[in-house]
Amino acid sequence: MGSLRVIGLTGVIGSGKSVVASYLGSLGAYIIDADKLGHKVLEKGSPVYKRVLKAFGPSILKESGDIDRKILANIVFGKEKKRLLLNSLTHPTIKELIEEELNNALKEGYKEAVLEAAILLESPWLSFVSEVWEIKASYENCLSRSVKGKGYQPDEVKDRLEAQISARRQSTGAPLIEIDNNGSLEDTLNQVKYYFYQEKR
């Protein structure tokens, strides 16, 4: 995108995307979190909120009237038609917000931006990135990190991990760079630093 180097950062649940994104931010990159933008488009009263509520009904709401993302995720999980319906309602607006963020990065003089997105390879915003970095970790490590760090139940994580791994096998997008996050944090960050600065030369 213009003179902006856009790194697409992806990986399954518990792989360590957020740790890597935070480190890239400390190296001077502009960070865009697609999941946070997904939260934003579902805010109470927004156009997307109204469309999603109409499509899925009031059972997805908390007592406050906000959309319960966990309930919504459980409704669409493993159900292709419902998942595609939700994506069709949310992804176009998320894409617009990502484009706004990238334009902001350019205006503010950044040379690198990072788009962190678990579903990057299957999403319409893959077209924004100039390179893809996939954070790789073993099934066991991803499971352990998700249960300990994110408070998920083991069965819940297993279902999501298996679905995300399957989606990656079917994806036509191929990662250009793989970051191995099975070792120490220092090992992981050394890989990140190497690839970040290697491309800047």
Phi, psi and omega in degrees: 000099183061225179268010182269125174277120183248114178266122174271119185251120184219174182157160182286172179304133178081004183284334178112023181302315186294322178297316180293319179298317179299318180294318178298326176296321179290340177273357174110009179273151175274123187258130176238121181256107183297328180294320178294324177292327175297322174298316185298317184290342180264009180300144184307128177092348181288161178303320180292318176307313183295321180291320180292319178297318179296321183285325188248350175086168187290350180293346180273359185266146168280174178299331181287346184095353176284153176286130176274104185296331180291317178297315180299318179297320180293327179293317185269344184296126178078003180242099190304314183296318181290323178295316180294325177296312179299316179300319181294334180274332186253323188298319180301319180288322176299319179299319178298318180292322177297317180297320176299316180297318180295321177295322177298318179300318179296314181297326182276001173086014179289148177260335180229142173229149179239126175254106181269120182204122180298325184257026185308313186293339181253008189255162178285350181266006173302331182295342181283336191269149178262343176204153180243129174247124177250125178276121184251135174210156181294158178305315183296318179294318179297318179296312182298315181296322182290321181289315183283317188270332185247352176078018178282158172279145183307315181297323179297316180293317180303315180299314183290321178299312183296322179292317181291322178295318178298318180297323180291324178296326183275345185290143178276342179285136180242134178295139178276326183228132176250130177255118181277114181248040177263345182264213181284161177300321180299317179299316181296312183293330176294322176296315180300313181298319180300309183290327180295311183279332178301318182285345181275345184290000000 
